[in-house]
PDB file of C-alpha atoms in Angstrom:
ATOM      1  CA  UNK R   1     -76.589 -11.924 -52.229  1.00 59.00           C
ATOM      2  CA  UNK R   2     -80.066 -13.211 -50.520  1.00 76.00           C
ATOM      3  CA  UNK R   3     -80.398 -12.128 -46.687  1.00 93.00           C
ATOM      4  CA  UNK R   4     -79.221 -14.922 -44.485  1.00 95.00           C
ATOM      5  CA  UNK R   5     -82.333 -14.767 -42.159  1.00 96.00           C
ATOM      6  CA  UNK R   6     -84.709 -15.247 -45.101  1.00 97.00           C
ATOM      7  CA  UNK R   7     -82.725 -18.102 -46.526  1.00 98.00           C
ATOM      8  CA  UNK R   8     -82.330 -19.793 -43.090  1.00 98.00           C
ATOM      9  CA  UNK R   9     -86.236 -19.329 -42.597  1.00 97.00           C
ATOM     10  CA  UNK R  10     -87.244 -20.674 -46.003  1.00 98.00           C
ATOM     11  CA  UNK R  11     -85.003 -23.679 -45.699  1.00 98.00           C
ATOM     12  CA  UNK R  12     -86.579 -24.688 -42.487  1.00 97.00           C
ATOM     13  CA  UNK R  13     -90.062 -24.279 -43.859  1.00 97.00           C
ATOM     14  CA  UNK R  14     -89.043 -26.404 -46.931  1.00 97.00           C
ATOM     15  CA  UNK R  15     -87.591 -29.266 -44.440  1.00 97.00           C
ATOM     16  CA  UNK R  16     -90.547 -28.942 -42.369  1.00 94.00           C
ATOM     17  CA  UNK R  17     -92.786 -30.084 -45.217  1.00 94.00           C
ATOM     18  CA  UNK R  18     -90.774 -32.739 -46.659  1.00 94.00           C
ATOM     19  CA  UNK R  19     -92.057 -36.361 -46.054  1.00 94.00           C
ATOM     20  CA  UNK R  20     -88.689 -38.077 -46.487  1.00 94.00           C
ATOM     21  CA  UNK R  21     -87.203 -37.682 -42.871  1.00 94.00           C
ATOM     22  CA  UNK R  22     -84.914 -40.681 -42.711  1.00 94.00           C
ATOM     23  CA  UNK R  23     -84.870 -43.227 -39.721  1.00 94.00           C
ATOM     24  CA  UNK R  24     -83.867 -42.420 -36.128  1.00 94.00           C
ATOM     25  CA  UNK R  25     -80.972 -44.296 -34.558  1.00 91.00           C
ATOM     26  CA  UNK R  26     -82.177 -47.300 -32.791  1.00 90.00           C
ATOM     27  CA  UNK R  27     -79.151 -49.088 -31.758  1.00 86.00           C
ATOM     28  CA  UNK R  28     -78.670 -46.461 -28.643  1.00 88.00           C
ATOM     29  CA  UNK R  29     -82.084 -47.065 -27.138  1.00 89.00           C
ATOM     30  CA  UNK R  30     -82.453 -43.478 -25.580  1.00 90.00           C
ATOM     31  CA  UNK R  31     -81.783 -42.074 -29.131  1.00 92.00           C
ATOM     32  CA  UNK R  32     -84.858 -44.129 -30.370  1.00 90.00           C
ATOM     33  CA  UNK R  33     -87.074 -41.778 -28.357  1.00 92.00           C
ATOM     34  CA  UNK R  34     -85.909 -38.836 -30.737  1.00 93.00           C
ATOM     35  CA  UNK R  35     -88.729 -36.749 -32.627  1.00 93.00           C
ATOM     36  CA  UNK R  36     -88.567 -37.318 -36.269  1.00 93.00           C
ATOM     37  CA  UNK R  37     -90.354 -34.290 -37.040  1.00 95.00           C
ATOM     38  CA  UNK R  38     -88.014 -32.093 -35.112  1.00 97.00           C
ATOM     39  CA  UNK R  39     -85.664 -29.764 -37.365  1.00 98.00           C
ATOM     40  CA  UNK R  40     -83.459 -26.963 -36.196  1.00 98.00           C
ATOM     41  CA  UNK R  41     -81.149 -24.756 -37.827  1.00 98.00           C
ATOM     42  CA  UNK R  42     -78.574 -21.890 -36.716  1.00 98.00           C
ATOM     43  CA  UNK R  43     -76.015 -20.062 -38.366  1.00 98.00           C
ATOM     44  CA  UNK R  44     -73.680 -17.687 -36.582  1.00 97.00           C
ATOM     45  CA  UNK R  45     -71.510 -15.420 -38.839  1.00 94.00           C
ATOM     46  CA  UNK R  46     -68.359 -13.484 -38.231  1.00 90.00           C
ATOM     47  CA  UNK R  47     -69.974 -10.541 -36.560  1.00 91.00           C
ATOM     48  CA  UNK R  48     -71.670 -12.707 -34.113  1.00 92.00           C
ATOM     49  CA  UNK R  49     -75.194 -12.256 -35.842  1.00 94.00           C
ATOM     50  CA  UNK R  50     -77.413 -15.232 -35.364  1.00 97.00           C
ATOM     51  CA  UNK R  51     -79.929 -16.797 -37.761  1.00 98.00           C
ATOM     52  CA  UNK R  52     -81.901 -19.289 -36.581  1.00 98.00           C
ATOM     53  CA  UNK R  53     -85.273 -21.244 -37.334  1.00 98.00           C
ATOM     54  CA  UNK R  54     -87.088 -24.212 -36.328  1.00 97.00           C
ATOM     55  CA  UNK R  55     -86.232 -26.090 -33.053  1.00 98.00           C
ATOM     56  CA  UNK R  56     -82.875 -24.464 -32.711  1.00 98.00           C
ATOM     57  CA  UNK R  57     -83.157 -24.031 -29.041  1.00 98.00           C
ATOM     58  CA  UNK R  58     -84.101 -27.714 -28.582  1.00 98.00           C
ATOM     59  CA  UNK R  59     -81.096 -29.744 -26.634  1.00 97.00           C
ATOM     60  CA  UNK R  60     -80.282 -33.043 -28.687  1.00 97.00           C
ATOM     61  CA  UNK R  61     -77.520 -35.557 -28.110  1.00 97.00           C
ATOM     62  CA  UNK R  62     -74.611 -34.429 -30.174  1.00 98.00           C
ATOM     63  CA  UNK R  63     -72.859 -37.650 -30.148  1.00 97.00           C
ATOM     64  CA  UNK R  64     -70.033 -37.982 -32.528  1.00 96.00           C
ATOM     65  CA  UNK R  65     -69.850 -34.177 -33.036  1.00 98.00           C
ATOM     66  CA  UNK R  66     -67.843 -33.853 -29.771  1.00 98.00           C
ATOM     67  CA  UNK R  67     -65.186 -35.756 -31.370  1.00 98.00           C
ATOM     68  CA  UNK R  68     -64.215 -32.295 -33.198  1.00 98.00           C
ATOM     69  CA  UNK R  69     -63.802 -30.940 -29.672  1.00 98.00           C
ATOM     70  CA  UNK R  70     -61.818 -33.728 -27.973  1.00 98.00           C
ATOM     71  CA  UNK R  71     -59.456 -33.907 -31.141  1.00 98.00           C
ATOM     72  CA  UNK R  72     -58.602 -29.966 -30.301  1.00 98.00           C
ATOM     73  CA  UNK R  73     -58.137 -30.738 -26.875  1.00 98.00           C
ATOM     74  CA  UNK R  74     -55.657 -33.850 -27.417  1.00 98.00           C
ATOM     75  CA  UNK R  75     -53.974 -32.131 -30.126  1.00 98.00           C
ATOM     76  CA  UNK R  76     -53.469 -29.238 -27.428  1.00 96.00           C
ATOM     77  CA  UNK R  77     -52.215 -31.565 -24.913  1.00 96.00           C
ATOM     78  CA  UNK R  78     -49.675 -33.785 -27.174  1.00 96.00           C
ATOM     79  CA  UNK R  79     -49.643 -32.124 -30.357  1.00 96.00           C
ATOM     80  CA  UNK R  80     -48.492 -34.096 -33.430  1.00 95.00           C
ATOM     81  CA  UNK R  81     -47.383 -37.171 -31.131  1.00 96.00           C
ATOM     82  CA  UNK R  82     -51.369 -37.969 -31.456  1.00 97.00           C
ATOM     83  CA  UNK R  83     -50.658 -39.058 -35.070  1.00 97.00           C
ATOM     84  CA  UNK R  84     -48.721 -41.979 -33.916  1.00 95.00           C
ATOM     85  CA  UNK R  85     -51.684 -43.565 -32.515  1.00 94.00           C
ATOM     86  CA  UNK R  86     -54.314 -42.478 -34.809  1.00 97.00           C
ATOM     87  CA  UNK R  87     -54.506 -41.701 -38.811  1.00 96.00           C
ATOM     88  CA  UNK R  88     -55.960 -38.876 -41.009  1.00 96.00           C
ATOM     89  CA  UNK R  89     -57.277 -40.911 -43.879  1.00 92.00           C
ATOM     90  CA  UNK R  90     -60.797 -41.274 -44.643  1.00 92.00           C
ATOM     91  CA  UNK R  91     -62.008 -44.869 -43.643  1.00 82.00           C
ATOM     92  CA  UNK R  92     -64.709 -45.676 -46.407  1.00 75.00           C
ATOM     93  CA  UNK R  93     -66.148 -48.153 -43.767  1.00 76.00           C
ATOM     94  CA  UNK R  94     -69.030 -47.886 -41.066  1.00 74.00           C
ATOM     95  CA  UNK R  95     -68.104 -45.689 -37.937  1.00 75.00           C
ATOM     96  CA  UNK R  96     -67.877 -48.926 -35.871  1.00 78.00           C
ATOM     97  CA  UNK R  97     -66.093 -51.540 -38.035  1.00 79.00           C
ATOM     98  CA  UNK R  98     -63.437 -53.613 -36.398  1.00 85.00           C
ATOM     99  CA  UNK R  99     -62.471 -55.160 -39.808  1.00 87.00           C
ATOM    100  CA  UNK R 100     -60.207 -52.502 -40.843  1.00 86.00           C
ATOM    101  CA  UNK R 101     -58.778 -52.037 -37.165  1.00 89.00           C
ATOM    102  CA  UNK R 102     -57.465 -55.632 -37.507  1.00 87.00           C
ATOM    103  CA  UNK R 103     -56.033 -54.853 -40.713  1.00 87.00           C
ATOM    104  CA  UNK R 104     -54.419 -51.914 -39.840  1.00 88.00           C
ATOM    105  CA  UNK R 105     -52.817 -53.463 -36.510  1.00 90.00           C
ATOM    106  CA  UNK R 106     -54.723 -51.624 -34.236  1.00 93.00           C
ATOM    107  CA  UNK R 107     -54.338 -48.135 -35.197  1.00 95.00           C
ATOM    108  CA  UNK R 108     -57.498 -46.290 -36.184  1.00 96.00           C
ATOM    109  CA  UNK R 109     -58.157 -44.755 -39.586  1.00 94.00           C
ATOM    110  CA  UNK R 110     -58.936 -41.216 -38.468  1.00 96.00           C
ATOM    111  CA  UNK R 111     -60.042 -39.459 -35.110  1.00 97.00           C
ATOM    112  CA  UNK R 112     -63.731 -39.380 -36.229  1.00 96.00           C
ATOM    113  CA  UNK R 113     -64.487 -42.943 -36.405  1.00 94.00           C
ATOM    114  CA  UNK R 114     -65.293 -44.614 -33.114  1.00 94.00           C
ATOM    115  CA  UNK R 115     -61.963 -46.178 -32.810  1.00 95.00           C
ATOM    116  CA  UNK R 116     -60.123 -43.297 -33.298  1.00 96.00           C
ATOM    117  CA  UNK R 117     -62.172 -41.048 -30.989  1.00 97.00           C
ATOM    118  CA  UNK R 118     -61.603 -43.630 -28.449  1.00 98.00           C
ATOM    119  CA  UNK R 119     -58.063 -43.492 -28.892  1.00 98.00           C
ATOM    120  CA  UNK R 120     -58.204 -39.733 -28.756  1.00 98.00           C
ATOM    121  CA  UNK R 121     -60.203 -39.527 -25.557  1.00 98.00           C
ATOM    122  CA  UNK R 122     -57.248 -41.870 -24.233  1.00 98.00           C
ATOM    123  CA  UNK R 123     -54.893 -39.291 -24.910  1.00 98.00           C
ATOM    124  CA  UNK R 124     -56.936 -36.704 -22.983  1.00 98.00           C
ATOM    125  CA  UNK R 125     -57.392 -38.980 -20.002  1.00 98.00           C
ATOM    126  CA  UNK R 126     -53.596 -39.694 -19.490  1.00 96.00           C
ATOM    127  CA  UNK R 127     -52.447 -38.319 -16.198  1.00 93.00           C
ATOM    128  CA  UNK R 128     -56.027 -37.574 -14.938  1.00 96.00           C
ATOM    129  CA  UNK R 129     -58.885 -39.218 -13.151  1.00 97.00           C
ATOM    130  CA  UNK R 130     -61.856 -40.053 -15.564  1.00 97.00           C
ATOM    131  CA  UNK R 131     -64.055 -37.371 -13.818  1.00 97.00           C
ATOM    132  CA  UNK R 132     -61.219 -34.849 -14.256  1.00 98.00           C
ATOM    133  CA  UNK R 133     -61.067 -35.520 -18.141  1.00 98.00           C
ATOM    134  CA  UNK R 134     -64.845 -35.518 -18.523  1.00 97.00           C
ATOM    135  CA  UNK R 135     -64.847 -32.070 -16.680  1.00 97.00           C
ATOM    136  CA  UNK R 136     -62.258 -30.617 -18.830  1.00 98.00           C
ATOM    137  CA  UNK R 137     -64.059 -31.553 -22.113  1.00 98.00           C
ATOM    138  CA  UNK R 138     -67.429 -30.385 -20.839  1.00 98.00           C
ATOM    139  CA  UNK R 139     -65.686 -27.002 -19.830  1.00 98.00           C
ATOM    140  CA  UNK R 140     -64.066 -26.751 -23.067  1.00 98.00           C
ATOM    141  CA  UNK R 141     -67.653 -26.786 -24.534  1.00 98.00           C
ATOM    142  CA  UNK R 142     -69.057 -24.477 -22.340  1.00 98.00           C
ATOM    143  CA  UNK R 143     -66.191 -22.017 -22.724  1.00 97.00           C
ATOM    144  CA  UNK R 144     -66.350 -22.097 -26.609  1.00 97.00           C
ATOM    145  CA  UNK R 145     -70.245 -21.964 -26.413  1.00 97.00           C
ATOM    146  CA  UNK R 146     -70.079 -19.002 -23.883  1.00 96.00           C
ATOM    147  CA  UNK R 147     -72.902 -20.997 -21.901  1.00 97.00           C
ATOM    148  CA  UNK R 148     -72.295 -22.898 -18.744  1.00 97.00           C
ATOM    149  CA  UNK R 149     -75.725 -24.526 -19.014  1.00 98.00           C
ATOM    150  CA  UNK R 150     -74.361 -27.133 -21.378  1.00 98.00           C
ATOM    151  CA  UNK R 151     -74.640 -30.541 -19.798  1.00 98.00           C
ATOM    152  CA  UNK R 152     -74.302 -34.393 -20.261  1.00 97.00           C
ATOM    153  CA  UNK R 153     -77.412 -36.378 -20.643  1.00 96.00           C
ATOM    154  CA  UNK R 154     -76.850 -39.122 -18.226  1.00 96.00           C
ATOM    155  CA  UNK R 155     -79.531 -41.072 -19.506  1.00 95.00           C
ATOM    156  CA  UNK R 156     -78.174 -41.359 -22.933  1.00 95.00           C
ATOM    157  CA  UNK R 157     -74.568 -42.311 -21.457  1.00 95.00           C
ATOM    158  CA  UNK R 158     -76.336 -45.324 -19.373  1.00 95.00           C
ATOM    159  CA  UNK R 159     -77.968 -46.326 -22.462  1.00 94.00           C
ATOM    160  CA  UNK R 160     -74.843 -46.107 -24.447  1.00 92.00           C
ATOM    161  CA  UNK R 161     -72.644 -47.994 -21.734  1.00 92.00           C
ATOM    162  CA  UNK R 162     -75.466 -50.774 -21.395  1.00 93.00           C
ATOM    163  CA  UNK R 163     -75.441 -51.469 -25.391  1.00 91.00           C
ATOM    164  CA  UNK R 164     -71.866 -50.451 -26.268  1.00 92.00           C
ATOM    165  CA  UNK R 165     -70.765 -53.938 -26.840  1.00 94.00           C
ATOM    166  CA  UNK R 166     -68.844 -53.011 -30.301  1.00 93.00           C
ATOM    167  CA  UNK R 167     -67.026 -49.812 -28.724  1.00 95.00           C
ATOM    168  CA  UNK R 168     -65.756 -52.486 -25.779  1.00 96.00           C
ATOM    169  CA  UNK R 169     -64.568 -54.737 -28.433  1.00 95.00           C
ATOM    170  CA  UNK R 170     -62.946 -51.592 -30.530  1.00 95.00           C
ATOM    171  CA  UNK R 171     -61.118 -50.527 -27.136  1.00 97.00           C
ATOM    172  CA  UNK R 172     -60.011 -53.990 -26.355  1.00 97.00           C
ATOM    173  CA  UNK R 173     -58.618 -54.441 -29.279  1.00 96.00           C
ATOM    174  CA  UNK R 174     -56.623 -51.370 -29.678  1.00 97.00           C
ATOM    175  CA  UNK R 175     -55.427 -51.957 -25.898  1.00 97.00           C
ATOM    176  CA  UNK R 176     -53.958 -55.358 -27.259  1.00 96.00           C
ATOM    177  CA  UNK R 177     -51.772 -53.516 -29.625  1.00 96.00           C
ATOM    178  CA  UNK R 178     -50.671 -51.089 -26.965  1.00 96.00           C
ATOM    179  CA  UNK R 179     -52.497 -47.874 -28.574  1.00 96.00           C
ATOM    180  CA  UNK R 180     -54.528 -47.125 -25.255  1.00 97.00           C
ATOM    181  CA  UNK R 181     -52.642 -46.246 -22.363  1.00 97.00           C
ATOM    182  CA  UNK R 182     -55.296 -46.231 -19.806  1.00 98.00           C
ATOM    183  CA  UNK R 183     -57.580 -49.114 -18.227  1.00 98.00           C
ATOM    184  CA  UNK R 184     -60.183 -49.702 -20.954  1.00 98.00           C
ATOM    185  CA  UNK R 185     -63.121 -49.239 -18.664  1.00 97.00           C
ATOM    186  CA  UNK R 186     -61.887 -45.392 -17.597  1.00 98.00           C
ATOM    187  CA  UNK R 187     -61.293 -44.707 -21.234  1.00 98.00           C
ATOM    188  CA  UNK R 188     -64.731 -45.798 -22.559  1.00 98.00           C
ATOM    189  CA  UNK R 189     -66.686 -44.353 -19.407  1.00 97.00           C
ATOM    190  CA  UNK R 190     -65.143 -40.742 -20.524  1.00 98.00           C
ATOM    191  CA  UNK R 191     -65.941 -41.751 -24.211  1.00 98.00           C
ATOM    192  CA  UNK R 192     -69.532 -42.665 -23.804  1.00 97.00           C
ATOM    193  CA  UNK R 193     -70.258 -39.509 -21.508  1.00 98.00           C
ATOM    194  CA  UNK R 194     -68.752 -36.888 -23.772  1.00 98.00           C
ATOM    195  CA  UNK R 195     -70.690 -38.410 -26.770  1.00 97.00           C
ATOM    196  CA  UNK R 196     -73.812 -37.971 -24.184  1.00 97.00           C
ATOM    197  CA  UNK R 197     -73.475 -34.214 -24.314  1.00 98.00           C
ATOM    198  CA  UNK R 198     -76.626 -32.343 -25.181  1.00 98.00           C
ATOM    199  CA  UNK R 199     -76.560 -29.182 -26.827  1.00 98.00           C
ATOM    200  CA  UNK R 200     -78.851 -26.921 -29.227  1.00 98.00           C
ATOM    201  CA  UNK R 201     -78.174 -25.795 -32.572  1.00 98.00           C
ATOM    202  CA  UNK R 202     -77.514 -22.352 -31.277  1.00 98.00           C
ATOM    203  CA  UNK R 203     -74.970 -23.688 -28.720  1.00 98.00           C
ATOM    204  CA  UNK R 204     -73.231 -26.013 -31.054  1.00 98.00           C
ATOM    205  CA  UNK R 205     -73.081 -23.365 -33.737  1.00 98.00           C
ATOM    206  CA  UNK R 206     -71.221 -21.072 -31.060  1.00 98.00           C
ATOM    207  CA  UNK R 207     -68.907 -23.651 -29.841  1.00 98.00           C
ATOM    208  CA  UNK R 208     -67.656 -24.136 -33.596  1.00 98.00           C
ATOM    209  CA  UNK R 209     -66.910 -20.508 -34.301  1.00 98.00           C
ATOM    210  CA  UNK R 210     -63.148 -20.717 -33.767  1.00 98.00           C
ATOM    211  CA  UNK R 211     -63.086 -23.054 -36.558  1.00 98.00           C
ATOM    212  CA  UNK R 212     -64.767 -20.696 -38.750  1.00 98.00           C
ATOM    213  CA  UNK R 213     -62.146 -17.874 -37.921  1.00 98.00           C
ATOM    214  CA  UNK R 214     -58.662 -19.491 -38.211  1.00 97.00           C
ATOM    215  CA  UNK R 215     -58.526 -20.535 -34.508  1.00 98.00           C
ATOM    216  CA  UNK R 216     -59.906 -17.390 -33.175  1.00 97.00           C
ATOM    217  CA  UNK R 217     -62.824 -16.671 -30.890  1.00 93.00           C
ATOM    218  CA  UNK R 218     -64.474 -13.793 -32.782  1.00 91.00           C
ATOM    219  CA  UNK R 219     -66.252 -12.651 -29.449  1.00 89.00           C
ATOM    220  CA  UNK R 220     -62.737 -11.970 -27.738  1.00 90.00           C
ATOM    221  CA  UNK R 221     -60.367 -11.748 -30.509  1.00 92.00           C
ATOM    222  CA  UNK R 222     -58.305 -14.478 -28.645  1.00 93.00           C
ATOM    223  CA  UNK R 223     -56.899 -17.645 -30.232  1.00 96.00           C
ATOM    224  CA  UNK R 224     -58.162 -20.885 -29.002  1.00 97.00           C
ATOM    225  CA  UNK R 225     -55.803 -22.591 -31.300  1.00 97.00           C
ATOM    226  CA  UNK R 226     -53.323 -21.631 -34.165  1.00 97.00           C
ATOM    227  CA  UNK R 227     -54.604 -20.784 -37.533  1.00 97.00           C
ATOM    228  CA  UNK R 228     -52.601 -23.926 -38.862  1.00 97.00           C
ATOM    229  CA  UNK R 229     -54.198 -26.306 -36.330  1.00 97.00           C
ATOM    230  CA  UNK R 230     -57.788 -24.955 -37.127  1.00 98.00           C
ATOM    231  CA  UNK R 231     -57.031 -25.350 -40.908  1.00 98.00           C
ATOM    232  CA  UNK R 232     -56.015 -28.946 -40.312  1.00 97.00           C
ATOM    233  CA  UNK R 233     -58.734 -29.775 -38.160  1.00 98.00           C
ATOM    234  CA  UNK R 234     -61.336 -28.356 -40.931  1.00 98.00           C
ATOM    235  CA  UNK R 235     -59.353 -30.605 -43.521  1.00 98.00           C
ATOM    236  CA  UNK R 236     -60.170 -33.689 -41.257  1.00 98.00           C
ATOM    237  CA  UNK R 237     -63.609 -32.745 -41.053  1.00 98.00           C
ATOM    238  CA  UNK R 238     -64.046 -32.304 -44.872  1.00 97.00           C
ATOM    239  CA  UNK R 239     -62.600 -35.847 -45.779  1.00 96.00           C
ATOM    240  CA  UNK R 240     -63.771 -37.911 -42.395  1.00 96.00           C
ATOM    241  CA  UNK R 241     -66.567 -35.909 -40.678  1.00 96.00           C
ATOM    242  CA  UNK R 242     -69.610 -38.075 -42.209  1.00 95.00           C
ATOM    243  CA  UNK R 243     -68.132 -41.687 -42.118  1.00 86.00           C
ATOM    244  CA  UNK R 244     -68.433 -43.482 -45.078  1.00 86.00           C
ATOM    245  CA  UNK R 245     -70.784 -40.682 -46.362  1.00 91.00           C
ATOM    246  CA  UNK R 246     -67.831 -38.130 -46.415  1.00 94.00           C
ATOM    247  CA  UNK R 247     -67.351 -37.943 -49.948  1.00 94.00           C
ATOM    248  CA  UNK R 248     -70.813 -37.725 -50.837  1.00 95.00           C
ATOM    249  CA  UNK R 249     -71.054 -34.824 -48.261  1.00 97.00           C
ATOM    250  CA  UNK R 250     -68.216 -32.910 -49.765  1.00 96.00           C
ATOM    251  CA  UNK R 251     -69.611 -33.383 -53.073  1.00 97.00           C
ATOM    252  CA  UNK R 252     -72.909 -32.178 -52.111  1.00 97.00           C
ATOM    253  CA  UNK R 253     -72.287 -29.396 -49.377  1.00 98.00           C
ATOM    254  CA  UNK R 254     -68.712 -28.424 -50.079  1.00 98.00           C
ATOM    255  CA  UNK R 255     -68.121 -27.637 -46.436  1.00 98.00           C
ATOM    256  CA  UNK R 256     -65.902 -29.152 -43.518  1.00 98.00           C
ATOM    257  CA  UNK R 257     -68.724 -30.860 -41.301  1.00 98.00           C
ATOM    258  CA  UNK R 258     -69.046 -33.304 -38.670  1.00 98.00           C
ATOM    259  CA  UNK R 259     -72.389 -35.332 -37.848  1.00 97.00           C
ATOM    260  CA  UNK R 260     -73.637 -37.232 -35.100  1.00 96.00           C
ATOM    261  CA  UNK R 261     -76.053 -40.452 -34.823  1.00 95.00           C
ATOM    262  CA  UNK R 262     -78.222 -38.050 -32.871  1.00 96.00           C
ATOM    263  CA  UNK R 263     -79.091 -35.967 -36.121  1.00 97.00           C
ATOM    264  CA  UNK R 264     -76.848 -33.108 -35.338  1.00 98.00           C
ATOM    265  CA  UNK R 265     -74.449 -31.834 -38.000  1.00 98.00           C
ATOM    266  CA  UNK R 266     -71.729 -29.200 -37.356  1.00 98.00           C
ATOM    267  CA  UNK R 267     -70.458 -27.443 -40.519  1.00 98.00           C
ATOM    268  CA  UNK R 268     -67.918 -24.651 -41.024  1.00 98.00           C
ATOM    269  CA  UNK R 269     -67.836 -22.129 -43.738  1.00 98.00           C
ATOM    270  CA  UNK R 270     -64.385 -20.950 -43.210  1.00 97.00           C
ATOM    271  CA  UNK R 271     -64.010 -17.106 -42.562  1.00 97.00           C
ATOM    272  CA  UNK R 272     -67.745 -16.912 -43.037  1.00 97.00           C
ATOM    273  CA  UNK R 273     -69.941 -18.862 -40.624  1.00 98.00           C
ATOM    274  CA  UNK R 274     -70.286 -21.697 -38.191  1.00 98.00           C
ATOM    275  CA  UNK R 275     -73.498 -23.540 -39.009  1.00 98.00           C
ATOM    276  CA  UNK R 276     -75.385 -26.145 -36.717  1.00 98.00           C
ATOM    277  CA  UNK R 277     -78.178 -28.146 -38.075  1.00 98.00           C
ATOM    278  CA  UNK R 278     -80.406 -31.063 -36.228  1.00 98.00           C
ATOM    279  CA  UNK R 279     -82.896 -33.519 -37.688  1.00 98.00           C
ATOM    280  CA  UNK R 280     -82.885 -37.060 -35.903  1.00 97.00           C
ATOM    281  CA  UNK R 281     -83.774 -39.185 -39.059  1.00 96.00           C
ATOM    282  CA  UNK R 282     -80.653 -40.649 -40.601  1.00 96.00           C
ATOM    283  CA  UNK R 283     -79.640 -41.809 -43.871  1.00 94.00           C
ATOM    284  CA  UNK R 284     -77.990 -45.065 -44.606  1.00 90.00           C
ATOM    285  CA  UNK R 285     -74.478 -43.893 -43.408  1.00 89.00           C
ATOM    286  CA  UNK R 286     -75.723 -42.758 -40.216  1.00 91.00           C
ATOM    287  CA  UNK R 287     -75.878 -38.900 -41.089  1.00 95.00           C
ATOM    288  CA  UNK R 288     -79.005 -36.693 -40.626  1.00 97.00           C
ATOM    289  CA  UNK R 289     -81.099 -36.927 -43.895  1.00 97.00           C
ATOM    290  CA  UNK R 290     -82.467 -33.435 -43.821  1.00 98.00           C
ATOM    291  CA  UNK R 291     -79.535 -32.041 -42.125  1.00 98.00           C
ATOM    292  CA  UNK R 292     -77.532 -32.756 -45.297  1.00 98.00           C
ATOM    293  CA  UNK R 293     -80.196 -31.585 -47.508  1.00 98.00           C
ATOM    294  CA  UNK R 294     -80.496 -28.148 -45.716  1.00 98.00           C
ATOM    295  CA  UNK R 295     -76.746 -27.623 -45.613  1.00 98.00           C
ATOM    296  CA  UNK R 296     -76.699 -28.336 -49.410  1.00 98.00           C
ATOM    297  CA  UNK R 297     -79.468 -25.861 -50.123  1.00 98.00           C
ATOM    298  CA  UNK R 298     -77.964 -23.329 -47.408  1.00 98.00           C
ATOM    299  CA  UNK R 299     -74.206 -23.489 -49.232  1.00 98.00           C
ATOM    300  CA  UNK R 300     -75.782 -23.231 -52.600  1.00 97.00           C
ATOM    301  CA  UNK R 301     -77.998 -20.006 -51.985  1.00 97.00           C
ATOM    302  CA  UNK R 302     -75.359 -18.363 -50.102  1.00 97.00           C
ATOM    303  CA  UNK R 303     -72.458 -19.198 -52.359  1.00 96.00           C
ATOM    304  CA  UNK R 304     -70.756 -20.690 -49.253  1.00 97.00           C
ATOM    305  CA  UNK R 305     -69.027 -23.942 -50.779  1.00 96.00           C
ATOM    306  CA  UNK R 306     -65.252 -24.025 -50.362  1.00 96.00           C
ATOM    307  CA  UNK R 307     -64.981 -25.099 -53.763  1.00 95.00           C
ATOM    308  CA  UNK R 308     -66.512 -21.911 -55.341  1.00 89.00           C
ATOM    309  CA  UNK R 309     -70.186 -20.796 -56.024  1.00 77.00           C
TER     310      UNK R 309
END
């Protein structure tokens, strides 16, 4: 078995030299400022050992990756009742599609497309003020990552709110079908802000550890969620975590994962490691181009694909 530190360093160097880097997201103006040359990779194994390379300590806008953590919180709050307002099937459509939502009477296909994540956010918000709900999400991330310095990038949140017309349309459409309980403005305010959380690859890999270890925080040995729920969240990450590129990611990488248009990907090697990669250039489906390539090489060299070596 090759040494993990060596593999991570080799992959970071290979990615640094590649000319094909994808295109940064421009529909959120603040994200357009990201450095296309940036690349970071962090892997944390079951013993808490960190293998990292590149820009692994640079905070970036994690965007949709927070949907993994809001899903975890919402399931903790209302359990399987959540599935009455959001499905669990791959969408096969862009993450902000309204066509599918209309065909399916306002019920989003899964919790990782924008409409689904807005519905999940609404479930967390119920019974709280928006500020309280947002604080709960942020504290959960800080708790998982064991790092109280994780914050929300207010400039990104403001940029999303100024330009989030499609998300406003999705939310209002769901509200018309009774899928959202709270005022649309409140739900969207929390949604835009939790997508604007900034984390480094190391912090993100730390936060994802419980999903790699049957719901347990390996630092404390305490359960964050049940093993069954961890397994099911991983299943949804595998089938739905990369929008309409989810099948290709499963085919090439073979791990549960969740991407964000800030260029980050959280990937889970069950029983083995939590992995975070960041490269702001995206492919046509809105997933990190070099991030996916790096993960494909990592799983191949380490034999980590859930489908076999």
